[in-house]
Amino acid sequence: MINIAGIALSSPLVLAPLAGYSDLPFRLLCREFGAGLCVSEMISCHGLVYSQKKTLAMLASVPEERPVSFQLFGADPYMMAKAADILNNFEPDLVDINMGCPVKKVTKKGAGAALMSTPEIARNIIEEVVKNSNAPVSVKFRKGVDSKTVTCLDFAQMAEDSGAAALTVHGRTWSQGFTGFSDWQSISSVKKAVSLPVIGNGDITSYQDAQEKMALAGCDAVMIGRGALGNPWVFNSNGRPENLISILKAVLRHLDLMEEHLDVNRLLAVVKNHIGRYFKNLQGSSKLRRQVYESDSFTSLYQMIQKLLAQ
Ligand SMILES: Cc1cc2nc3c(=O)[nH]c(=O)nc-3n(C[C@H](O)[C@H](O)[C@H](O)COP(=O)(O)O)c2cc1C
């Protein structure tokens, strides 16, 4: 067991917040495969305050997935405070603040990674969320704004002073987006600069890789995003199986969880996005993936996987 912000985790491997992917069924699957904690998709503070249907759907949770972290995003300290207060009704174990997302739709409003260029607003947001949240608050941010403005050390200290209970650092700058590589040295520097638990993030592709990067940076835990898509085995020391049967069994488990917790026919695109990823880099994968993407209903997709398993 390790301890992050007062929460006991069975493993230091954490599922990253992934908009469009880290929904309840995927979080449950990753917990079953060994993840110690999963973070929700980013939740808009405005959506929460105005009770938007789509936003409220993102708060679906069940006791089996605990501990769970819900991630908030926004640029207005007042709205973030109100959203944190509303989140208390859902009793998350941890509340995370998104200060790392580089997507234009988010940054053009001053939220996500744009907050790294306005640290005073970021400070205000952290203080307000901490003040209004019953759960401990973590902050997820990047190495800096760009290669000339590497501010992660100051930013980390500011977050600690503002009452954050844990930090997640993605070792790319805002301007890098998802290009280049995550700089694990910068994550290591943040770990040395603060006394909070630090979760390192960026480019982990396997369980072994997670252990190596965690040791390299000396951080308390690591967060895995893209490397977990179609690959929940990333959380397990046995690694990804070689044989198709084991992969198909995991696919069926994921489909069962989606059927239980999602409106699968309305969200067929979400289902296909997840399932197609299991067949990446497998023999005959392009045909399998085409079959997935061409399925016209959840049932036909499910039956196709069952048929493959029976063969
Ligand atoms: C499809 C996708 C959606 C993402 N959504 C979020 C999000 O909602 N909140 C957030 O803080 N980061 C988000 N990220 C960033 C990831 O959490 C993570 O920091 C980044 O992908 C680097 O980690 P990785 O190399 O393990 O994927 C997203 C990334 C991807 C690829």
PDB file of C-alpha atoms in Angstrom, residues 23-307:
ATOM      1  CA  ASP A  23     -15.429   6.894 -17.987  1.00  0.00           C
ATOM      2  CA  LEU A  24     -16.805   4.626 -15.252  1.00  0.00           C
ATOM      3  CA  PRO A  25     -16.520   1.307 -17.155  1.00  0.00           C
ATOM      4  CA  PHE A  26     -12.924   1.944 -18.202  1.00  0.00           C
ATOM      5  CA  ARG A  27     -11.997   3.059 -14.691  1.00  0.00           C
ATOM      6  CA  LEU A  28     -13.553  -0.120 -13.253  1.00  0.00           C
ATOM      7  CA  LEU A  29     -11.677  -2.245 -15.790  1.00  0.00           C
ATOM      8  CA  CYS A  30      -8.358  -0.572 -14.980  1.00  0.00           C
ATOM      9  CA  ARG A  31      -8.970  -1.048 -11.248  1.00  0.00           C
ATOM     10  CA  GLU A  32      -9.654  -4.758 -11.896  1.00  0.00           C
ATOM     11  CA  PHE A  33      -6.388  -5.007 -13.807  1.00  0.00           C
ATOM     12  CA  GLY A  34      -4.396  -3.392 -10.992  1.00  0.00           C
ATOM     13  CA  ALA A  35      -4.589   0.417 -11.187  1.00  0.00           C
ATOM     14  CA  GLY A  36      -4.406   1.905  -7.679  1.00  0.00           C
ATOM     15  CA  LEU A  37      -6.468   4.987  -8.547  1.00  0.00           C
ATOM     16  CA  CYS A  38      -8.343   6.256 -11.588  1.00  0.00           C
ATOM     17  CA  VAL A  39      -9.112   9.848 -12.533  1.00  0.00           C
ATOM     18  CA  SER A  40     -12.335  10.863 -14.273  1.00  0.00           C
ATOM     19  CA  GLU A  41     -12.545  12.760 -17.542  1.00  0.00           C
ATOM     20  CA  MET A  42     -12.198  16.505 -17.039  1.00  0.00           C
ATOM     21  CA  ILE A  43     -15.429  17.980 -15.699  1.00  0.00           C
ATOM     22  CA  SER A  44     -16.343  21.557 -16.594  1.00  0.00           C
ATOM     23  CA  CYS A  45     -17.000  23.773 -13.566  1.00  0.00           C
ATOM     24  CA  HIS A  46     -19.652  25.641 -15.575  1.00  0.00           C
ATOM     25  CA  GLY A  47     -21.306  22.375 -16.618  1.00  0.00           C
ATOM     26  CA  LEU A  48     -21.458  21.340 -12.988  1.00  0.00           C
ATOM     27  CA  VAL A  49     -22.732  24.661 -11.661  1.00  0.00           C
ATOM     28  CA  TYR A  50     -25.421  24.803 -14.372  1.00  0.00           C
ATOM     29  CA  SER A  51     -26.289  21.073 -13.924  1.00  0.00           C
ATOM     30  CA  GLN A  52     -25.701  20.230 -17.577  1.00  0.00           C
ATOM     31  CA  LYS A  53     -26.856  16.708 -18.359  1.00  0.00           C
ATOM     32  CA  LYS A  54     -23.647  15.649 -20.111  1.00  0.00           C
ATOM     33  CA  THR A  55     -21.529  16.922 -17.216  1.00  0.00           C
ATOM     34  CA  LEU A  56     -23.636  15.209 -14.572  1.00  0.00           C
ATOM     35  CA  ALA A  57     -23.347  11.915 -16.498  1.00  0.00           C
ATOM     36  CA  MET A  58     -19.573  12.119 -16.000  1.00  0.00           C
ATOM     37  CA  LEU A  59     -20.061  11.883 -12.239  1.00  0.00           C
ATOM     38  CA  ALA A  60     -21.429   8.339 -12.389  1.00  0.00           C
ATOM     39  CA  SER A  61     -19.537   6.193  -9.919  1.00  0.00           C
ATOM     40  CA  VAL A  62     -19.948   2.967  -7.936  1.00  0.00           C
ATOM     41  CA  PRO A  63     -18.366   1.901  -4.626  1.00  0.00           C
ATOM     42  CA  GLU A  64     -16.249  -0.819  -6.324  1.00  0.00           C
ATOM     43  CA  GLU A  65     -14.145   1.729  -8.173  1.00  0.00           C
ATOM     44  CA  ARG A  66     -13.022   3.601  -5.072  1.00  0.00           C
ATOM     45  CA  PRO A  67     -10.745   5.347  -4.540  1.00  0.00           C
ATOM     46  CA  VAL A  68     -11.693   7.678  -7.374  1.00  0.00           C
ATOM     47  CA  SER A  69     -10.550  11.167  -8.314  1.00  0.00           C
ATOM     48  CA  PHE A  70     -12.803  13.626 -10.135  1.00  0.00           C
ATOM     49  CA  GLN A  71     -11.034  16.230 -12.222  1.00  0.00           C
ATOM     50  CA  LEU A  72     -12.355  19.790 -12.540  1.00  0.00           C
ATOM     51  CA  PHE A  73     -11.425  22.312 -15.191  1.00  0.00           C
ATOM     52  CA  GLY A  74     -12.146  25.994 -15.492  1.00  0.00           C
ATOM     53  CA  ALA A  75     -10.504  29.401 -15.351  1.00  0.00           C
ATOM     54  CA  ASP A  76     -12.746  31.291 -12.938  1.00  0.00           C
ATOM     55  CA  PRO A  77     -11.874  30.868  -9.241  1.00  0.00           C
ATOM     56  CA  TYR A  78     -15.446  31.679  -8.168  1.00  0.00           C
ATOM     57  CA  MET A  79     -17.005  29.069 -10.480  1.00  0.00           C
ATOM     58  CA  MET A  80     -14.346  26.511  -9.533  1.00  0.00           C
ATOM     59  CA  ALA A  81     -15.160  27.113  -5.843  1.00  0.00           C
ATOM     60  CA  LYS A  82     -18.875  26.554  -6.515  1.00  0.00           C
ATOM     61  CA  ALA A  83     -18.119  23.423  -8.549  1.00  0.00           C
ATOM     62  CA  ALA A  84     -15.909  22.042  -5.760  1.00  0.00           C
ATOM     63  CA  ASP A  85     -18.744  22.574  -3.310  1.00  0.00           C
ATOM     64  CA  ILE A  86     -21.191  20.703  -5.592  1.00  0.00           C
ATOM     65  CA  LEU A  87     -18.663  17.865  -6.033  1.00  0.00           C
ATOM     66  CA  ASN A  88     -18.848  17.248  -2.274  1.00  0.00           C
ATOM     67  CA  ASN A  89     -22.303  15.709  -2.851  1.00  0.00           C
ATOM     68  CA  PHE A  90     -20.624  12.974  -4.905  1.00  0.00           C
ATOM     69  CA  GLU A  91     -18.015  12.259  -2.217  1.00  0.00           C
ATOM     70  CA  PRO A  92     -14.926  11.819  -4.395  1.00  0.00           C
ATOM     71  CA  ASP A  93     -11.821  10.529  -2.611  1.00  0.00           C
ATOM     72  CA  LEU A  94      -9.730  13.169  -4.354  1.00  0.00           C
ATOM     73  CA  VAL A  95     -10.444  16.267  -6.452  1.00  0.00           C
ATOM     74  CA  ASP A  96      -7.940  17.065  -9.191  1.00  0.00           C
ATOM     75  CA  ILE A  97      -7.561  20.416 -10.919  1.00  0.00           C
ATOM     76  CA  ASN A  98      -6.643  20.386 -14.602  1.00  0.00           C
ATOM     77  CA  MET A  99      -3.816  22.838 -15.261  1.00  0.00           C
ATOM     78  CA  GLY A 100      -2.200  20.826 -18.040  1.00  0.00           C
ATOM     79  CA  CYS A 101      -4.646  20.343 -20.906  1.00  0.00           C
ATOM     80  CA  PRO A 102      -3.290  21.968 -24.101  1.00  0.00           C
ATOM     81  CA  VAL A 103      -6.453  21.581 -26.191  1.00  0.00           C
ATOM     82  CA  LYS A 104      -7.468  24.948 -27.742  1.00  0.00           C
ATOM     83  CA  LYS A 105     -11.115  24.670 -26.698  1.00  0.00           C
ATOM     84  CA  VAL A 106      -9.893  24.648 -23.076  1.00  0.00           C
ATOM     85  CA  THR A 107      -6.883  27.004 -23.183  1.00  0.00           C
ATOM     86  CA  LYS A 108      -8.581  29.768 -25.183  1.00  0.00           C
ATOM     87  CA  LYS A 109     -10.800  30.327 -22.144  1.00  0.00           C
ATOM     88  CA  GLY A 110      -7.751  30.480 -19.873  1.00  0.00           C
ATOM     89  CA  ALA A 111      -8.224  26.991 -18.412  1.00  0.00           C
ATOM     90  CA  GLY A 112      -6.013  23.878 -18.527  1.00  0.00           C
ATOM     91  CA  ALA A 113      -2.372  24.517 -19.446  1.00  0.00           C
ATOM     92  CA  ALA A 114      -3.087  28.226 -20.005  1.00  0.00           C
ATOM     93  CA  LEU A 115      -3.141  28.546 -16.209  1.00  0.00           C
ATOM     94  CA  MET A 116       0.613  27.927 -16.247  1.00  0.00           C
ATOM     95  CA  SER A 117       0.967  31.346 -17.866  1.00  0.00           C
ATOM     96  CA  THR A 118      -1.286  32.972 -15.247  1.00  0.00           C
ATOM     97  CA  PRO A 119       0.051  31.537 -11.975  1.00  0.00           C
ATOM     98  CA  GLU A 120      -1.794  34.125  -9.854  1.00  0.00           C
ATOM     99  CA  ILE A 121      -5.142  32.945 -11.197  1.00  0.00           C
ATOM    100  CA  ALA A 122      -3.961  29.352 -10.779  1.00  0.00           C
ATOM    101  CA  ARG A 123      -3.120  30.104  -7.143  1.00  0.00           C
ATOM    102  CA  ASN A 124      -6.526  31.633  -6.576  1.00  0.00           C
ATOM    103  CA  ILE A 125      -8.251  28.611  -8.108  1.00  0.00           C
ATOM    104  CA  ILE A 126      -6.290  26.129  -5.986  1.00  0.00           C
ATOM    105  CA  GLU A 127      -6.990  28.099  -2.795  1.00  0.00           C
ATOM    106  CA  GLU A 128     -10.719  28.323  -3.574  1.00  0.00           C
ATOM    107  CA  VAL A 129     -11.074  24.648  -4.487  1.00  0.00           C
ATOM    108  CA  VAL A 130      -9.140  23.593  -1.370  1.00  0.00           C
ATOM    109  CA  LYS A 131     -11.331  25.836   0.775  1.00  0.00           C
ATOM    110  CA  ASN A 132     -14.571  24.400  -0.642  1.00  0.00           C
ATOM    111  CA  SER A 133     -13.720  20.740  -1.120  1.00  0.00           C
ATOM    112  CA  ASN A 134     -14.198  18.073   1.561  1.00  0.00           C
ATOM    113  CA  ALA A 135     -11.694  15.861  -0.270  1.00  0.00           C
ATOM    114  CA  PRO A 136      -7.972  16.506  -0.616  1.00  0.00           C
ATOM    115  CA  VAL A 137      -7.072  18.415  -3.777  1.00  0.00           C
ATOM    116  CA  SER A 138      -4.379  17.522  -6.298  1.00  0.00           C
ATOM    117  CA  VAL A 139      -3.126  19.663  -9.176  1.00  0.00           C
ATOM    118  CA  LYS A 140      -2.097  18.322 -12.582  1.00  0.00           C
ATOM    119  CA  PHE A 141       0.227  20.551 -14.572  1.00  0.00           C
ATOM    120  CA  ARG A 142       3.071  20.520 -17.075  1.00  0.00           C
ATOM    121  CA  LYS A 143       6.811  21.154 -17.189  1.00  0.00           C
ATOM    122  CA  GLY A 144       6.167  24.756 -18.198  1.00  0.00           C
ATOM    123  CA  VAL A 145       4.717  27.083 -20.806  1.00  0.00           C
ATOM    124  CA  ASP A 146       7.377  26.565 -23.509  1.00  0.00           C
ATOM    125  CA  SER A 147      11.078  25.715 -23.783  1.00  0.00           C
ATOM    126  CA  LYS A 148      12.020  29.250 -22.653  1.00  0.00           C
ATOM    127  CA  THR A 149       9.518  29.336 -19.802  1.00  0.00           C
ATOM    128  CA  VAL A 150      10.060  26.185 -17.770  1.00  0.00           C
ATOM    129  CA  THR A 151       8.183  27.051 -14.603  1.00  0.00           C
ATOM    130  CA  CYS A 152       7.313  23.694 -13.042  1.00  0.00           C
ATOM    131  CA  LEU A 153       9.391  24.269  -9.889  1.00  0.00           C
ATOM    132  CA  ASP A 154       7.818  27.639  -9.053  1.00  0.00           C
ATOM    133  CA  PHE A 155       4.411  26.325 -10.041  1.00  0.00           C
ATOM    134  CA  ALA A 156       4.811  23.258  -7.804  1.00  0.00           C
ATOM    135  CA  GLN A 157       5.835  25.403  -4.843  1.00  0.00           C
ATOM    136  CA  MET A 158       2.923  27.750  -5.467  1.00  0.00           C
ATOM    137  CA  ALA A 159       0.522  24.758  -5.525  1.00  0.00           C
ATOM    138  CA  GLU A 160       1.988  23.427  -2.279  1.00  0.00           C
ATOM    139  CA  ASP A 161       1.673  26.857  -0.591  1.00  0.00           C
ATOM    140  CA  SER A 162      -1.926  27.096  -1.819  1.00  0.00           C
ATOM    141  CA  GLY A 163      -2.967  23.912  -0.025  1.00  0.00           C
ATOM    142  CA  ALA A 164      -2.662  21.188  -2.671  1.00  0.00           C
ATOM    143  CA  ALA A 165      -2.259  17.704  -1.193  1.00  0.00           C
ATOM    144  CA  ALA A 166      -0.555  16.056  -4.198  1.00  0.00           C
ATOM    145  CA  LEU A 167       0.856  17.031  -7.588  1.00  0.00           C
ATOM    146  CA  THR A 168       0.857  15.357 -10.975  1.00  0.00           C
ATOM    147  CA  VAL A 169       3.501  16.533 -13.434  1.00  0.00           C
ATOM    148  CA  HIS A 170       3.450  15.806 -17.161  1.00  0.00           C
ATOM    149  CA  GLY A 171       6.995  16.436 -18.392  1.00  0.00           C
ATOM    150  CA  ARG A 172       6.031  18.320 -21.558  1.00  0.00           C
ATOM    151  CA  THR A 173       5.501  22.051 -21.907  1.00  0.00           C
ATOM    152  CA  TRP A 174       2.171  23.574 -22.950  1.00  0.00           C
ATOM    153  CA  SER A 175       3.581  24.499 -26.364  1.00  0.00           C
ATOM    154  CA  GLN A 176       4.731  20.919 -26.962  1.00  0.00           C
ATOM    155  CA  GLY A 177       1.185  19.608 -26.762  1.00  0.00           C
ATOM    156  CA  PHE A 178       1.720  15.883 -27.225  1.00  0.00           C
ATOM    157  CA  THR A 179       4.842  16.155 -29.417  1.00  0.00           C
ATOM    158  CA  GLY A 180       8.399  15.284 -28.359  1.00  0.00           C
ATOM    159  CA  PHE A 181       8.957  13.424 -25.121  1.00  0.00           C
ATOM    160  CA  SER A 182       8.011  13.795 -21.472  1.00  0.00           C
ATOM    161  CA  ASP A 183      11.071  15.047 -19.581  1.00  0.00           C
ATOM    162  CA  TRP A 184      11.327  12.848 -16.500  1.00  0.00           C
ATOM    163  CA  GLN A 185      14.265  14.896 -15.196  1.00  0.00           C
ATOM    164  CA  SER A 186      11.914  17.834 -14.714  1.00  0.00           C
ATOM    165  CA  ILE A 187       9.536  15.541 -12.805  1.00  0.00           C
ATOM    166  CA  SER A 188      12.462  14.483 -10.613  1.00  0.00           C
ATOM    167  CA  SER A 189      13.304  18.157  -9.937  1.00  0.00           C
ATOM    168  CA  VAL A 190       9.721  18.849  -8.854  1.00  0.00           C
ATOM    169  CA  LYS A 191       9.829  15.872  -6.482  1.00  0.00           C
ATOM    170  CA  LYS A 192      12.962  17.323  -4.871  1.00  0.00           C
ATOM    171  CA  ALA A 193      11.477  20.834  -4.629  1.00  0.00           C
ATOM    172  CA  VAL A 194       8.313  20.002  -2.661  1.00  0.00           C
ATOM    173  CA  SER A 195       7.341  17.828   0.264  1.00  0.00           C
ATOM    174  CA  LEU A 196       4.041  16.710  -1.336  1.00  0.00           C
ATOM    175  CA  PRO A 197       3.532  13.356  -3.031  1.00  0.00           C
ATOM    176  CA  VAL A 198       4.380  13.687  -6.733  1.00  0.00           C
ATOM    177  CA  ILE A 199       2.861  11.604  -9.518  1.00  0.00           C
ATOM    178  CA  GLY A 200       4.988  11.513 -12.681  1.00  0.00           C
ATOM    179  CA  ASN A 201       3.318  11.377 -16.088  1.00  0.00           C
ATOM    180  CA  GLY A 202       4.183  10.996 -19.726  1.00  0.00           C
ATOM    181  CA  ASP A 203       4.889   8.261 -22.291  1.00  0.00           C
ATOM    182  CA  ILE A 204       4.627   5.158 -20.080  1.00  0.00           C
ATOM    183  CA  THR A 205       3.883   2.182 -22.309  1.00  0.00           C
ATOM    184  CA  SER A 206       4.260  -0.889 -20.058  1.00  0.00           C
ATOM    185  CA  TYR A 207       4.328  -2.034 -16.431  1.00  0.00           C
ATOM    186  CA  GLN A 208       8.122  -2.377 -16.608  1.00  0.00           C
ATOM    187  CA  ASP A 209       8.440   1.107 -18.085  1.00  0.00           C
ATOM    188  CA  ALA A 210       6.299   2.451 -15.218  1.00  0.00           C
ATOM    189  CA  GLN A 211       8.657   0.924 -12.624  1.00  0.00           C
ATOM    190  CA  GLU A 212      11.716   2.319 -14.405  1.00  0.00           C
ATOM    191  CA  LYS A 213      10.331   5.849 -14.796  1.00  0.00           C
ATOM    192  CA  MET A 214       9.101   5.919 -11.192  1.00  0.00           C
ATOM    193  CA  ALA A 215      12.591   4.927  -9.994  1.00  0.00           C
ATOM    194  CA  LEU A 216      14.283   7.404 -12.354  1.00  0.00           C
ATOM    195  CA  ALA A 217      12.232  10.352 -11.133  1.00  0.00           C
ATOM    196  CA  GLY A 218      12.035   9.174  -7.512  1.00  0.00           C
ATOM    197  CA  CYS A 219       8.341  10.045  -7.563  1.00  0.00           C
ATOM    198  CA  ASP A 220       5.660   8.485  -5.388  1.00  0.00           C
ATOM    199  CA  ALA A 221       3.415   7.196  -8.156  1.00  0.00           C
ATOM    200  CA  VAL A 222       3.039   7.354 -11.926  1.00  0.00           C
ATOM    201  CA  MET A 223       0.084   8.175 -14.129  1.00  0.00           C
ATOM    202  CA  ILE A 224      -0.625   6.343 -17.378  1.00  0.00           C
ATOM    203  CA  GLY A 225      -2.847   7.713 -20.149  1.00  0.00           C
ATOM    204  CA  ARG A 226      -2.460   6.642 -23.775  1.00  0.00           C
ATOM    205  CA  GLY A 227      -0.510   3.555 -22.727  1.00  0.00           C
ATOM    206  CA  ALA A 228      -3.618   2.204 -20.985  1.00  0.00           C
ATOM    207  CA  LEU A 229      -5.960   2.534 -23.972  1.00  0.00           C
ATOM    208  CA  GLY A 230      -6.764  -0.947 -25.258  1.00  0.00           C
ATOM    209  CA  ASN A 231      -4.092  -2.081 -22.793  1.00  0.00           C
ATOM    210  CA  PRO A 232      -5.312  -2.364 -19.177  1.00  0.00           C
ATOM    211  CA  TRP A 233      -2.476  -4.892 -18.673  1.00  0.00           C
ATOM    212  CA  VAL A 234      -0.172  -1.894 -18.319  1.00  0.00           C
ATOM    213  CA  PHE A 235      -1.268  -1.913 -14.665  1.00  0.00           C
ATOM    214  CA  ASN A 236      -0.336  -5.564 -14.164  1.00  0.00           C
ATOM    215  CA  SER A 237       3.086  -7.114 -13.575  1.00  0.00           C
ATOM    216  CA  ASN A 238       2.230  -9.999 -15.949  1.00  0.00           C
ATOM    217  CA  GLY A 239       2.083  -7.525 -18.817  1.00  0.00           C
ATOM    218  CA  ARG A 240       0.105  -7.706 -22.036  1.00  0.00           C
ATOM    219  CA  PRO A 241      -0.720 -11.286 -23.132  1.00  0.00           C
ATOM    220  CA  GLU A 242       0.557 -12.549 -26.455  1.00  0.00           C
ATOM    221  CA  ASN A 243      -2.482 -14.621 -27.378  1.00  0.00           C
ATOM    222  CA  LEU A 244      -5.656 -13.316 -28.947  1.00  0.00           C
ATOM    223  CA  ILE A 245      -7.927 -15.329 -26.605  1.00  0.00           C
ATOM    224  CA  SER A 246      -6.741 -13.473 -23.498  1.00  0.00           C
ATOM    225  CA  ILE A 247      -7.127 -10.175 -25.308  1.00  0.00           C
ATOM    226  CA  LEU A 248     -10.653 -11.048 -26.435  1.00  0.00           C
ATOM    227  CA  LYS A 249     -11.604 -12.012 -22.874  1.00  0.00           C
ATOM    228  CA  ALA A 250     -10.542  -8.554 -21.672  1.00  0.00           C
ATOM    229  CA  VAL A 251     -12.486  -6.974 -24.538  1.00  0.00           C
ATOM    230  CA  LEU A 252     -15.609  -8.887 -23.480  1.00  0.00           C
ATOM    231  CA  ARG A 253     -15.142  -7.796 -19.871  1.00  0.00           C
ATOM    232  CA  HIS A 254     -14.841  -4.193 -21.032  1.00  0.00           C
ATOM    233  CA  LEU A 255     -17.963  -4.553 -23.201  1.00  0.00           C
ATOM    234  CA  ASP A 256     -19.886  -6.040 -20.244  1.00  0.00           C
ATOM    235  CA  LEU A 257     -18.887  -3.109 -18.041  1.00  0.00           C
ATOM    236  CA  MET A 258     -19.864  -0.636 -20.767  1.00  0.00           C
ATOM    237  CA  GLU A 259     -23.232  -2.334 -21.213  1.00  0.00           C
ATOM    238  CA  GLU A 260     -23.830  -2.170 -17.459  1.00  0.00           C
ATOM    239  CA  HIS A 261     -22.887   1.482 -17.027  1.00  0.00           C
ATOM    240  CA  LEU A 262     -23.302   3.313 -20.363  1.00  0.00           C
ATOM    241  CA  ASP A 263     -26.081   4.001 -22.801  1.00  0.00           C
ATOM    242  CA  VAL A 264     -24.104   1.871 -25.253  1.00  0.00           C
ATOM    243  CA  ASN A 265     -26.092   2.392 -28.421  1.00  0.00           C
ATOM    244  CA  ARG A 266     -26.180   6.161 -28.059  1.00  0.00           C
ATOM    245  CA  LEU A 267     -22.469   6.086 -27.238  1.00  0.00           C
ATOM    246  CA  LEU A 268     -21.505   3.527 -29.880  1.00  0.00           C
ATOM    247  CA  ALA A 269     -18.638   5.745 -31.089  1.00  0.00           C
ATOM    248  CA  VAL A 270     -17.136   5.755 -27.569  1.00  0.00           C
ATOM    249  CA  VAL A 271     -17.478   1.955 -27.406  1.00  0.00           C
ATOM    250  CA  LYS A 272     -15.770   1.487 -30.786  1.00  0.00           C
ATOM    251  CA  ASN A 273     -12.972   3.917 -29.923  1.00  0.00           C
ATOM    252  CA  HIS A 274     -12.113   1.824 -26.902  1.00  0.00           C
ATOM    253  CA  ILE A 275     -12.493  -1.593 -28.500  1.00  0.00           C
ATOM    254  CA  GLY A 276     -10.602  -0.820 -31.723  1.00  0.00           C
ATOM    255  CA  ARG A 277      -7.534  -0.036 -29.648  1.00  0.00           C
ATOM    256  CA  TYR A 278      -7.203  -3.581 -28.280  1.00  0.00           C
ATOM    257  CA  PHE A 279      -6.304  -4.821 -31.749  1.00  0.00           C
ATOM    258  CA  LYS A 280      -3.522  -2.371 -32.508  1.00  0.00           C
ATOM    259  CA  ASN A 281      -0.265  -4.055 -33.573  1.00  0.00           C
ATOM    260  CA  LEU A 282      -1.785  -7.539 -33.626  1.00  0.00           C
ATOM    261  CA  GLN A 283      -1.582  -9.992 -36.493  1.00  0.00           C
ATOM    262  CA  GLY A 284      -4.517  -9.367 -38.816  1.00  0.00           C
ATOM    263  CA  SER A 285      -5.394  -6.297 -36.781  1.00  0.00           C
ATOM    264  CA  SER A 286      -6.507  -4.060 -39.612  1.00  0.00           C
ATOM    265  CA  LYS A 287      -9.304  -6.478 -40.525  1.00  0.00           C
ATOM    266  CA  LEU A 288     -10.366  -6.812 -36.873  1.00  0.00           C
ATOM    267  CA  ARG A 289     -10.370  -3.076 -36.369  1.00  0.00           C
ATOM    268  CA  ARG A 290     -12.391  -2.532 -39.535  1.00  0.00           C
ATOM    269  CA  GLN A 291     -14.964  -5.029 -38.264  1.00  0.00           C
ATOM    270  CA  VAL A 292     -15.143  -3.113 -34.987  1.00  0.00           C
ATOM    271  CA  TYR A 293     -15.576   0.280 -36.630  1.00  0.00           C
ATOM    272  CA  GLU A 294     -18.136  -1.035 -39.129  1.00  0.00           C
ATOM    273  CA  SER A 295     -20.400  -2.544 -36.441  1.00  0.00           C
ATOM    274  CA  ASP A 296     -23.776  -0.852 -36.596  1.00  0.00           C
ATOM    275  CA  SER A 297     -24.903  -1.703 -33.071  1.00  0.00           C
ATOM    276  CA  PHE A 298     -23.511  -2.686 -29.707  1.00  0.00           C
ATOM    277  CA  THR A 299     -25.090  -6.142 -30.064  1.00  0.00           C
ATOM    278  CA  SER A 300     -23.455  -6.861 -33.414  1.00  0.00           C
ATOM    279  CA  LEU A 301     -20.080  -5.760 -32.036  1.00  0.00           C
ATOM    280  CA  TYR A 302     -20.554  -7.940 -28.956  1.00  0.00           C
ATOM    281  CA  GLN A 303     -21.555 -10.953 -31.054  1.00  0.00           C
ATOM    282  CA  MET A 304     -18.582 -10.472 -33.343  1.00  0.00           C
ATOM    283  CA  ILE A 305     -16.200 -10.655 -30.362  1.00  0.00           C
ATOM    284  CA  GLN A 306     -18.035 -13.699 -28.954  1.00  0.00           C
ATOM    285  CA  LYS A 307     -17.749 -15.465 -32.325  1.00  0.00           C
TER     286      LYS A 307
END
